[in-house]
C-alpha atoms as one frame of an Amber mdcrd trajectory, in Angstrom:
protein
   6.628 -14.170  18.579   9.912 -13.636  16.549  10.650 -10.463  18.569  10.437
 -11.797  21.464  13.076 -14.482  21.210  15.528 -11.704  20.018  15.714 -11.272
  23.862  16.830 -14.973  24.174  18.930 -14.456  21.173  21.035 -11.283  22.567
  21.097 -12.766  26.064  23.067 -16.057  24.868  25.334 -14.062  23.467  26.567
 -13.260  27.550  28.110 -16.823  27.155  30.184 -16.038  24.285  32.669 -14.048
  25.392  36.611 -14.850  26.368  37.516 -12.409  28.845  36.620 -13.421  32.730
  36.729 -11.394  35.852  35.090 -12.170  39.226  35.196  -9.880  42.340  34.146
 -10.757  46.005  34.627  -9.327  49.277  36.042 -12.869  50.170  36.863 -16.013
  48.533  37.697 -19.346  50.046  39.422 -21.941  48.161  38.839 -25.717  48.150
  40.678 -28.038  46.253  39.508 -27.423  42.592  36.456 -24.989  44.181  36.328
 -21.122  44.535  33.488 -19.931  47.105  32.423 -16.161  47.167  30.344 -16.377
  50.133  29.758 -12.499  51.065  28.756 -11.275  47.233  29.956 -11.885  44.059
  30.542  -9.579  41.033  31.257 -11.939  37.757  32.400  -9.282  34.636  32.551
 -10.566  31.065  33.316  -8.335  28.423  30.018  -6.066  27.948  27.976  -7.461
  30.817  28.087  -8.436  34.575  26.566 -10.535  36.810  26.032 -10.039  40.718
  24.434 -12.569  42.738  24.357 -13.135  47.188  27.186 -15.892  46.476  28.702
 -18.249  43.747  31.231 -21.147  43.237  33.664 -21.641  40.470  35.255 -24.686
  39.788  38.587 -24.213  38.268  38.484 -27.999  36.485  35.328 -27.834  34.702
  35.102 -23.960  34.085  31.355 -23.850  35.744  30.422 -21.002  37.688  27.571
 -21.360  39.831  25.893 -18.301  41.039  23.240 -18.531  44.176  20.385 -16.156
  45.242  18.968 -12.697  43.666  21.078 -13.585  40.394  21.389 -10.047  38.496
  22.697  -9.955  35.117  22.663  -6.484  33.181  24.278  -5.391  29.507  23.535
  -2.700  27.598  19.951  -3.781  26.270  18.519  -5.524  28.953  18.539  -7.495
  32.688  17.593 -10.672  33.929  17.134 -11.883  37.527  17.355 -15.288  38.324
  17.527 -17.797  41.434  20.083 -19.744  40.265  22.704 -19.421  36.988  24.852
 -22.284  36.265  27.284 -21.169  33.507  30.219 -23.543  31.756  32.721 -20.698
  30.400  34.711 -23.231  28.038  31.840 -24.541  25.973  29.149 -21.797  26.493
  26.901 -23.617  28.521  24.328 -22.452  30.767  21.441 -23.481  32.972  19.042
 -20.821  35.148  16.493 -21.471  37.364  13.295 -19.061  37.779  14.810 -17.023
  35.128  13.367 -13.446  34.247  14.633 -11.518  31.470  13.790  -7.835  30.192
  14.643  -6.099  27.127  14.651  -2.084  27.292  15.046  -2.167  23.295  11.992
  -3.684  22.468  10.179  -3.558  26.180   9.342  -6.818  26.827  10.395  -9.519
  29.137  10.362 -13.335  29.584  10.336 -15.763  32.737  10.637 -19.356  32.825
  10.563 -21.874  35.297  14.289 -23.188  34.002  16.205 -22.627  31.093  19.505
 -23.805  29.997  22.040 -23.323  26.695  23.872 -26.817  25.507  25.279 -27.608
  22.380  23.998 -24.085  20.144  20.247 -24.751  21.488  18.443 -22.296  24.090
  15.734 -24.149  25.987  13.471 -22.787  28.182  10.530 -24.611  30.213   7.370
 -23.143  31.423   7.842 -19.709  30.327   5.765 -16.597  29.473   6.996 -13.410
  27.250   4.480 -10.105  27.017   5.488  -6.543  26.978   2.729  -5.556  29.551
   3.130  -4.830  33.045   4.749  -7.249  34.468   2.343  -7.713  37.572  -0.791
  -7.895  35.967  -0.351  -8.315  31.625  -2.958  -7.172  29.611  -1.447 -10.005
  27.396   0.776 -12.901  27.833   2.135 -15.883  25.853   2.183 -19.180  27.568
   4.472 -22.091  26.207   5.350 -25.440  27.955   8.615 -25.747  26.102  10.614
 -23.871  24.193  13.918 -23.984  21.581  15.818 -21.602  19.814  18.876 -22.927
  17.631  21.731 -20.235  17.520  23.303 -21.375  14.082  19.975 -21.976  12.161
  18.037 -19.363  14.296  14.736 -21.461  14.045  12.603 -20.802  17.382  10.253
 -23.819  18.266   7.225 -23.378  20.605   5.309 -26.479  22.137   1.592 -25.589
  23.590   1.498 -21.968  23.256  -1.382 -20.291  24.495  -2.336 -16.802  24.040
  -4.290 -15.060  26.708  -5.499 -11.991  27.770  -5.510 -11.116  31.203  -5.818
 -14.587  32.462  -8.486 -16.012  29.344  -6.953 -17.914  26.924  -7.977 -17.300
  23.661  -5.676 -18.914  20.924  -3.598 -22.177  21.338  -1.540 -23.596  19.166
   0.077 -27.029  19.668   3.393 -26.683  17.868   4.826 -23.505  16.085   8.412
 -23.323  14.128   9.727 -19.673  13.488  12.511 -18.280  11.829  13.989 -15.367
  13.694  16.480 -13.696  11.031  15.819 -11.617   8.183  16.271 -15.227   6.183
  13.394 -16.781   4.387  12.885 -20.216   5.432  10.521 -23.063   3.966   7.784
 -23.901   5.954   4.076 -23.055   6.539   2.746 -19.775   7.105  -0.259 -18.425
   9.363  -3.608 -19.424   7.804  -6.288 -17.325   6.990 -10.097 -18.581   8.401
 -13.282 -16.674   7.698 -16.657 -17.265   8.003 -19.286 -16.315   5.409 -22.918
 -16.853   5.476 -23.163 -17.805   1.927 -19.305 -19.468   1.810 -19.365 -20.648
   5.396 -16.120 -21.753   6.135 -13.160 -19.969   4.253  -9.542 -21.928   5.218
  -6.034 -20.685   3.354  -2.985 -22.553   4.601  -0.120 -21.073   2.915   2.913
 -22.743   2.191   6.607 -20.735   1.547   9.166 -22.558  -0.485  12.538 -20.586
  -0.353  14.352 -22.088  -3.450  17.548 -20.083  -3.057  18.512 -16.234  -2.393
  16.984 -15.116  -5.510  13.817 -16.947  -5.974  10.639 -18.179  -4.032   7.556
 -19.955  -4.733   4.222 -19.762  -2.296   1.295 -21.849  -2.643  -2.038 -20.954
  -1.009  -5.044 -23.911  -1.241  -8.141 -22.820  -0.036 -11.340 -24.567   0.770
 -14.804 -22.682   0.854 -17.183 -25.284   2.242 -20.473 -24.082   0.889 -18.986
 -22.544  -2.456 -15.769 -24.538  -3.959 -11.726 -25.168  -3.491  -8.497 -23.852
  -5.217  -5.140 -23.233  -5.665  -3.206 -20.088  -5.929   0.402 -19.511  -6.554
   2.899 -17.245  -6.749   6.709 -17.392  -7.914   8.767 -14.278  -6.835  12.154
 -13.877  -8.366  15.079 -11.494  -8.694  17.406 -12.456 -12.099  19.941  -9.390
 -11.491  21.086  -6.554  -9.290  18.487  -3.965 -11.467  15.292  -6.250 -11.751
  12.949  -8.637  -9.775   9.477  -9.729 -11.037   6.428 -12.075  -9.905   4.142
 -14.528 -11.697   0.959 -15.209  -9.951  -1.614 -17.859 -11.513  -4.510 -19.871
  -9.872  -7.914 -21.971 -10.032 -10.699 -22.328  -8.374 -13.960 -24.904  -8.900
 -17.139 -23.861  -8.150 -19.808 -26.589  -6.466 -22.071 -26.909  -8.543 -25.103
 -25.849  -6.750 -23.535 -22.585  -5.909 -23.067 -21.382  -9.616 -26.381 -22.391
 -10.039 -27.936 -20.333  -6.801 -25.610 -17.537  -7.757 -26.172 -17.485 -11.488
 -22.641 -17.318 -12.396 -21.354 -17.427 -15.949 -18.408 -19.975 -15.135 -17.949
 -22.760 -12.737 -14.404 -22.500 -12.720 -12.084 -19.831 -12.214  -8.377 -19.633
 -13.359  -5.615 -16.961 -14.842  -2.215 -15.713 -14.485  -0.425 -12.104 -13.638
   3.183 -12.145 -14.915   5.002  -8.863 -13.767   8.501  -7.929 -14.557  10.310
  -4.367 -13.793  14.150  -4.000 -14.859  16.135  -0.754 -14.512  18.844  -1.291
 -16.611  19.016  -3.556 -19.890  21.270  -1.647 -22.519  21.790   1.705 -20.605
  25.855   1.564 -19.158  25.676   5.910 -18.928  24.913   6.933 -15.168  23.520
   9.991 -16.842  20.844   8.120 -18.045  17.633   7.094 -17.443  15.859   3.738
 -18.851  13.113   1.541 -17.534  10.951  -1.514 -18.269   8.038  -2.432 -16.605
   5.910  -5.061 -17.692   2.149  -6.136 -16.268   0.118  -9.160 -18.105  -2.698
 -10.133 -16.837  -5.006 -12.874 -18.307  -8.211 -14.507 -16.416 -11.325 -15.749
 -17.647 -13.797 -13.786 -15.296 -13.495 -11.102 -12.156 -13.976 -13.777  -9.461
 -10.556 -15.056 -10.609  -9.470 -11.774  -8.778 -12.050 -11.824  -6.431 -11.120
 -15.511  -4.671  -7.092 -14.590  -4.547  -5.342 -13.208  -1.627  -2.456 -12.405
  -3.751  -4.295  -9.963  -6.297  -6.072  -7.223  -6.022  -9.730  -6.790  -6.737
 -10.945  -5.340 -10.029 -14.424  -4.342 -10.418 -14.327  -3.040 -13.975 -15.448
  -5.776 -16.868 -12.269  -4.347 -18.594  -8.674  -5.896 -17.719  -5.468  -3.749
 -18.540  -2.283  -5.349 -19.339   1.136  -3.188 -20.055   4.127  -3.589 -21.366
   6.544  -0.330 -21.393   9.946   0.495 -22.099  11.565   3.950 -22.248  15.393
   5.528 -22.581  15.976   9.079 -21.852  18.948  11.364 -21.625  19.488  15.263
 -21.097  17.469  16.055 -24.521  15.753  13.156 -25.887  13.314  10.524 -24.533
  12.286   7.076 -26.451   9.276   4.725 -25.665   7.801   2.105 -26.492   4.004
   0.679 -25.248   1.804  -1.880 -25.473  -1.532  -2.018 -24.089  -3.757  -5.198
 -23.904  -7.441  -5.659 -23.488  -9.462  -8.034 -21.852 -13.625  -7.219 -21.878
 -14.302 -10.104 -19.439 -17.929  -9.706 -20.089 -17.145 -11.183 -23.808 -16.414
 -14.964 -24.773 -14.268 -13.987 -27.704 -11.671 -11.119 -27.333 -11.690 -11.105
 -31.725 -13.576  -7.660 -31.680 -11.469  -6.478 -28.631  -9.856  -2.686 -29.758
  -5.719  -2.866 -28.819  -3.136  -0.749 -28.777  -0.172  -2.949 -30.373   1.956
  -1.172 -30.121   2.555   2.882 -29.316   5.809   4.483 -30.159   6.607   7.896
 -28.451   9.448  10.413 -29.395   9.754  13.392 -26.966  12.176  16.642 -26.915
  12.356  18.065 -23.921  12.398  21.894 -23.823  15.304  23.686 -25.274  15.813
  26.791 -25.471  17.285  29.678 -28.469  18.653  33.078 -28.418  19.929  33.512
 -24.722  16.720  31.620 -23.612  13.901  34.000 -24.673  12.546  31.291 -26.873
  11.712  27.806 -26.234  11.278  24.455 -28.055  10.114  21.159 -27.753   9.110
  18.267 -30.380   6.850  15.224 -29.683   6.073  12.392 -31.927   3.259   9.561
 -30.929   2.742   6.649 -33.036   0.023   4.128 -32.484  -1.497   0.944 -33.849
  -5.016   0.327 -32.814  -5.731  -3.171 -33.800  -8.561  -6.253 -33.244  -8.563
  -9.621 -35.252 -11.822  -9.148 -36.556 -13.082  -5.350 -37.486 -11.589  -2.142
 -38.419  -8.215  -0.871 -37.482  -6.150   2.219 -37.607  -2.559   3.665 -37.695
  -1.956   6.786 -36.343   0.837   9.005 -36.384   1.047  12.838 -34.152   3.170
  15.370 -34.286   3.203  18.356 -32.005   5.940  21.043 -31.655   5.278  24.015
 -29.617   7.650  27.100 -29.355   7.104  29.762 -26.874   8.518  33.529 -26.790
   9.183  34.539 -22.875   9.452  38.021 -21.841   9.065  39.680 -17.979   7.391
  43.189 -17.941   7.259  46.137 -15.851  10.624  45.315 -13.234   9.080  41.437
 -13.351   5.248  42.557 -12.533   3.972  41.130 -15.316   5.390  37.719 -17.468
   4.423  37.817 -21.374   3.825  34.425 -22.977   3.649  34.033 -26.922   3.066
  30.937 -27.993   3.207  28.804 -31.480   2.103  25.450 -32.012   2.079  22.693
 -34.742  -0.093  19.706 -34.563   0.125  17.091 -37.432  -2.181  13.871 -37.528
  -2.052  11.389 -40.134  -4.871   8.271 -39.834  -4.391   5.505 -41.717  -7.677
   3.221 -41.400  -8.345  -0.439 -42.641 -11.781  -1.630 -42.949 -13.492   1.448
 -41.450 -16.319   3.294 -43.409 -13.960   6.606 -43.321 -11.276   7.589 -45.379
  -7.295   8.314 -44.474  -7.203  11.831 -43.238  -4.325  14.188 -42.688  -5.110
  16.809 -40.113  -2.812  20.053 -39.571  -3.719  22.132 -37.115  -1.569  25.690
 -36.183  -2.318  27.354 -32.775  -1.013  30.762 -31.401  -1.644  32.177 -28.344
  -0.792  35.072 -26.139  -0.304  34.923 -22.112  -0.313  37.553 -19.578  -0.088
  36.774 -15.828   1.622  37.973 -12.497   2.456  36.661  -9.470   2.444  39.039
  -6.334   3.109  38.920  -2.759   1.982  41.534  -0.272   3.354  41.003   3.859
   0.756  42.900   6.238   0.771  42.768   9.770  -0.220  38.861  10.643  -1.017
  37.705   7.139   1.076  37.074   4.119  -1.255  37.199   0.795  -0.060  35.914
  -2.636  -2.031  36.223  -5.987  -1.535  34.676  -8.894  -3.611  35.983 -12.294
  -3.170  35.415 -15.835  -4.875  35.389 -19.024  -4.609  33.749 -22.550  -5.872
  34.017 -25.773  -5.814  31.282 -28.066  -6.418  30.963 -31.672  -6.346  27.430
 -33.807  -6.666  27.036 -37.246  -6.866  23.772 -39.391 -10.227  20.733 -39.967
 -11.024  19.286 -36.965 -11.261  15.352 -36.267 -14.056  13.729 -36.194 -15.508
  11.130 -33.416 -14.612   7.685 -33.723 -14.206   4.624 -31.788 -10.645   4.432
 -31.539  -9.742   7.433 -29.339 -11.175  10.170 -27.993 -11.060  13.638 -29.941
  -9.396  16.955 -28.904 -12.349  19.601 -28.447 -11.200  22.426 -28.976 -12.832
  26.539 -30.889 -11.291  28.424 -33.231 -10.796  31.202 -30.882 -11.093  30.663
 -26.914 -10.133  32.533 -23.718  -9.002  31.910 -20.356  -8.417  33.533 -17.406
  -7.170  31.710 -14.623  -6.776  33.149 -11.106  -5.572  31.891  -7.689  -4.586
  33.348  -4.252  -3.162  32.330  -0.825  -3.079  33.467   2.357  -1.048  32.697
   5.449  -0.868  34.030   8.777   2.846  33.196  10.259   3.213  29.582   9.199
  -0.525  28.731   9.013  -2.367  28.656   5.717  -5.620  30.422   5.985  -7.259
  30.324   2.949  -6.590  28.448  -0.783  -8.607  29.746  -3.999  -8.356  28.631
  -7.763 -10.618  29.905 -10.375 -11.144  29.200 -13.875 -13.311  30.820 -16.782
 -12.779  29.432 -20.101 -14.666  30.422 -23.658 -16.517  28.416 -26.577 -17.302
  30.550 -29.647 -16.171  33.178 -28.041 -19.320  32.728 -25.404 -18.644  31.647
 -21.558 -18.557  27.859 -21.567 -17.098  26.386 -18.074 -16.085  27.925 -14.669
 -14.093  25.949 -12.487 -14.258  27.199  -8.744 -12.215  25.519  -6.076 -11.339
  26.916  -2.626 -10.385  25.713   0.890 -10.994  27.783   3.973  -9.154  27.205
   7.203 -11.799  28.653   9.581  -9.714  28.108  12.871  -7.008  25.333  13.264
  -9.431  23.087  14.122 -12.292  23.391  11.192 -11.738  23.833   7.754 -13.974
  24.183   4.851 -13.828  22.789   1.065 -15.264  22.971  -2.246 -15.072  22.484
  -5.598 -17.697  23.830  -8.373 -17.674  23.292 -12.046 -20.781  24.400 -13.658
 -21.131  24.799 -17.800 -22.697  27.779 -19.114 -22.926  26.265 -22.497 -25.306
  23.503 -21.140 -26.992  25.589 -18.266 -26.017  22.938 -15.335 -23.277  21.844
 -12.916 -21.221  19.340 -14.309 -19.718  18.723 -11.061 -20.025  19.808  -7.420
 -18.197  18.790  -4.353 -18.430  20.460  -0.452 -16.708  18.822   2.557 -16.226
  20.217   6.297 -13.765  18.711   8.389 -13.624  19.494  12.101 -10.722  18.075
  14.444  -9.493  18.053  18.191  -7.643  16.060  20.389 -10.039  13.449  20.944
 -12.869  13.978  18.047 -12.743  14.249  14.364 -16.185  14.677  11.832 -15.501
  15.025   8.095 -19.222  15.562   6.018 -19.301  15.588   2.578 -21.445  16.458
  -0.659 -20.624  15.124  -4.251 -21.983  15.132  -7.545 -20.463  14.350 -11.011
 -21.781  13.660 -14.267 -20.928  10.669 -16.049 -21.467  11.842 -19.523 -21.262
  15.477 -20.424 -23.094  15.115 -22.853 -26.063  13.074 -21.572 -28.365  14.575
 -19.254 -29.631  12.784 -15.988 -26.284  10.377 -15.981 -24.911  11.396 -12.987
 -23.614   9.829  -9.521 -24.505  11.865  -6.189 -23.585  10.869  -2.962 -23.411
  12.036   0.592 -20.304  11.038   2.947 -19.432  11.264   6.358 -16.398  10.193
   8.538 -16.412  10.065  12.802 -14.031   9.378  14.895 -14.058  10.161  18.486
 -11.851   9.410  21.919 -14.226   8.384  23.927 -12.158   6.951  27.080  -8.014
   7.659  26.924  -6.849   5.481  23.695  -9.990   4.041  23.170 -11.633   5.314
  19.726 -14.728   4.748  18.480 -14.649   5.467  14.359 -17.142   5.346  11.197
 -17.295   5.955   7.734 -20.590   6.196   5.385 -20.932   6.644   1.987 -24.907
   6.936   0.676 -26.205   6.826  -2.776 -28.309   9.242  -3.325 -29.776   8.275
  -6.941 -30.823   4.949  -4.854 -31.384   5.821  -1.808 -29.020   3.100  -0.311
 -25.656   2.830   1.367 -22.833   1.574  -0.885 -20.220   1.412   2.115 -20.216
   2.137   5.392 -18.455   0.890   8.721 -18.207   1.225  12.310 -15.906   0.041
  14.878 -14.065   0.451  18.224 -10.614   0.785  18.520  -8.265   0.148  21.904
  -4.644   1.293  22.446  -2.651   0.602  24.791   1.404   0.475  25.714   1.260
  -3.009  24.796  -1.684  -3.639  22.596  -4.318  -2.488  20.417  -7.303  -3.952
  19.154  -9.731  -3.226  17.332 -13.789  -4.625  15.933 -15.377  -3.567  13.013
 -18.393  -3.683  10.886 -18.115  -3.102   7.108 -20.443  -3.097   4.174 -19.433
  -2.574   0.755 -20.154  -3.200  -2.995 -18.205  -5.636  -5.131 -18.667  -7.223
  -8.675 -19.058 -10.752 -10.076 -19.333 -12.115 -13.572 -23.522 -13.912 -14.049
 -25.355 -14.893 -17.283 -26.357 -11.467 -17.064 -23.050  -9.733 -17.476 -21.255
  -8.292 -15.054 -23.179  -7.727 -11.627 -22.807  -5.894  -8.220 -23.062  -7.724
  -4.669 -23.129  -6.249  -1.301 -20.335  -7.637   1.326 -20.893  -7.470   4.985
 -18.519  -8.653   7.576 -17.036  -7.853  11.130 -13.168  -7.659  11.514 -10.995
  -8.408  14.523  -7.745  -7.073  14.747  -5.471  -7.049  17.358  -1.298  -6.534
  17.635   0.658  -7.231  20.300   3.646  -4.833  20.483   6.158  -5.718  19.379
   5.534  -8.859  18.006   2.826  -8.273  15.570  -0.608  -8.870  15.317  -3.426
 -10.782  13.402  -6.698 -10.165  12.133 -10.181 -12.173  11.471 -13.483 -11.518
   9.691 -16.546 -12.912   9.639 -18.469 -11.896   6.336 -22.607 -11.683   6.094
 -22.829 -11.544   2.308 -25.948 -10.079   0.540 -28.071  -8.983   3.615 -28.196
 -12.512   4.924 -29.162 -11.732   8.827 -30.016 -14.753  10.027 -25.747 -15.752
  10.661
């Protein structure tokens, strides 16, 4: 709708210019009137108009054009049977008006139109970007007004039609056609759900000033409840911006009992702020502040919001980070706040308040043969009730690098110091001070070989590492790094190109544990043809004698057909047997007719023998329109009296886009297998 009316705005510019030139084969002057009966051409700055005949009134400064009136400028052409233009006050009238815009590929026609007092008015008008004779879509409206000063467009009795079938009606619609923000109602959201019945949300936008605005989104779910969400956005400096989102939703008692919900009321807020400059005035240095704080009483506060993303995790993480860096040093302050939505009280939830970091970037010594860096971290693991920990970690690696045998082999000798100090409070373990040293030697090579049609690249490296010192014990505060006193790593990778096309990619890693082979990781992707490829990733534990993860995928695509098949296996906990995820996936896309596409996605859980997610639908693309209908089924979460539980949502989604003015989408949801909708 907005882009369509830009044609009217651009056309209005035709009557603004001051220089006028009128040409004709013959002029006849009678009193104050000048007649051009044998064709007329009218020039005015960057456009011209042509008609069968015309009359110009020298007193009123009015120019009337009759018969096959054709007007053209750089971007658009217009046709009408009659046009009347007042050259002194920018007023004009047109009968049987038709205008097309080559830049936006859109046309508009109306029974009559006029420009008066900074307002352009069209009556009984239609607009579309499709074929003029038989458009796939068009918008009809009884009257339209555009204010050239405020840039506001008002349409009356607007009807959207596909072919000649009306599908949507609005009695009144006001749109702001420029980039400025204006206060007013936004497009509503409508859905039908089997468990919640009718869903309606009517956003309202308040443009407070050029640096802040507020959007309110009241909603009602007729079988579930009602609520209000709000989002306040602001720009407080050239370097910073943020938003504050809050909301409240009230469940109907009947629905809460039926769904066994833990809370009848869902509420919370989210504060987000980013700033690139606070104290720093040096262009060579960098500085940043990032704050994202989310507080809620349960996950349905997110699920019911159209502002915020859903979160299926019971743990909600809030962050506040600040850093400052120059060419050599980096300083950071980090805060992490965790909220366990499965708990009523957060007194025993562990927080990281705060974490501090100093990092010295790699620097060189002795003609760059030796490089070093320094990293110091402090973390305060805090909670109101229970044990706490203050932890300091110092890490300082020093490396010696040397190329050997005419750069065919590279040698790296590395010495690394790790110092860790843990200060516990109300914990069964005493404070500890741990010092580790790590010594490693690496040899690696990077080779290229050109064949007639192929280029082959090989990277091969081997590393031996010896670590001395005391090992940390498992605890409830942080994940302990696992390592061996002596370990060997072998890494191998290769790439094969045919011309500019990649044919084969391979990565292989072998690690040891207690001087024995421990883990193997192998990844490859083989481009069998330009259309067909195979992809595989395997991680195998020799110690546990089983697979830690396995992924295999095949993809085929041509001009009309795409197919992807995959298998995914992953152990959730490598120390516990039979705790794993296992899925099959499939993706299909087929263009069964020109610009008509069928697509489907499937995610099948082999453990539960159920479809966790799947969808299928059809997309139809035309030059002036594309639309799709899709059925989806997916798993989301809710908080009940028994804790976090999953639920299956199903829905039918209809989307359409009218080029170039935009589109809309609708959905009908069928929750948790209710097939009676």
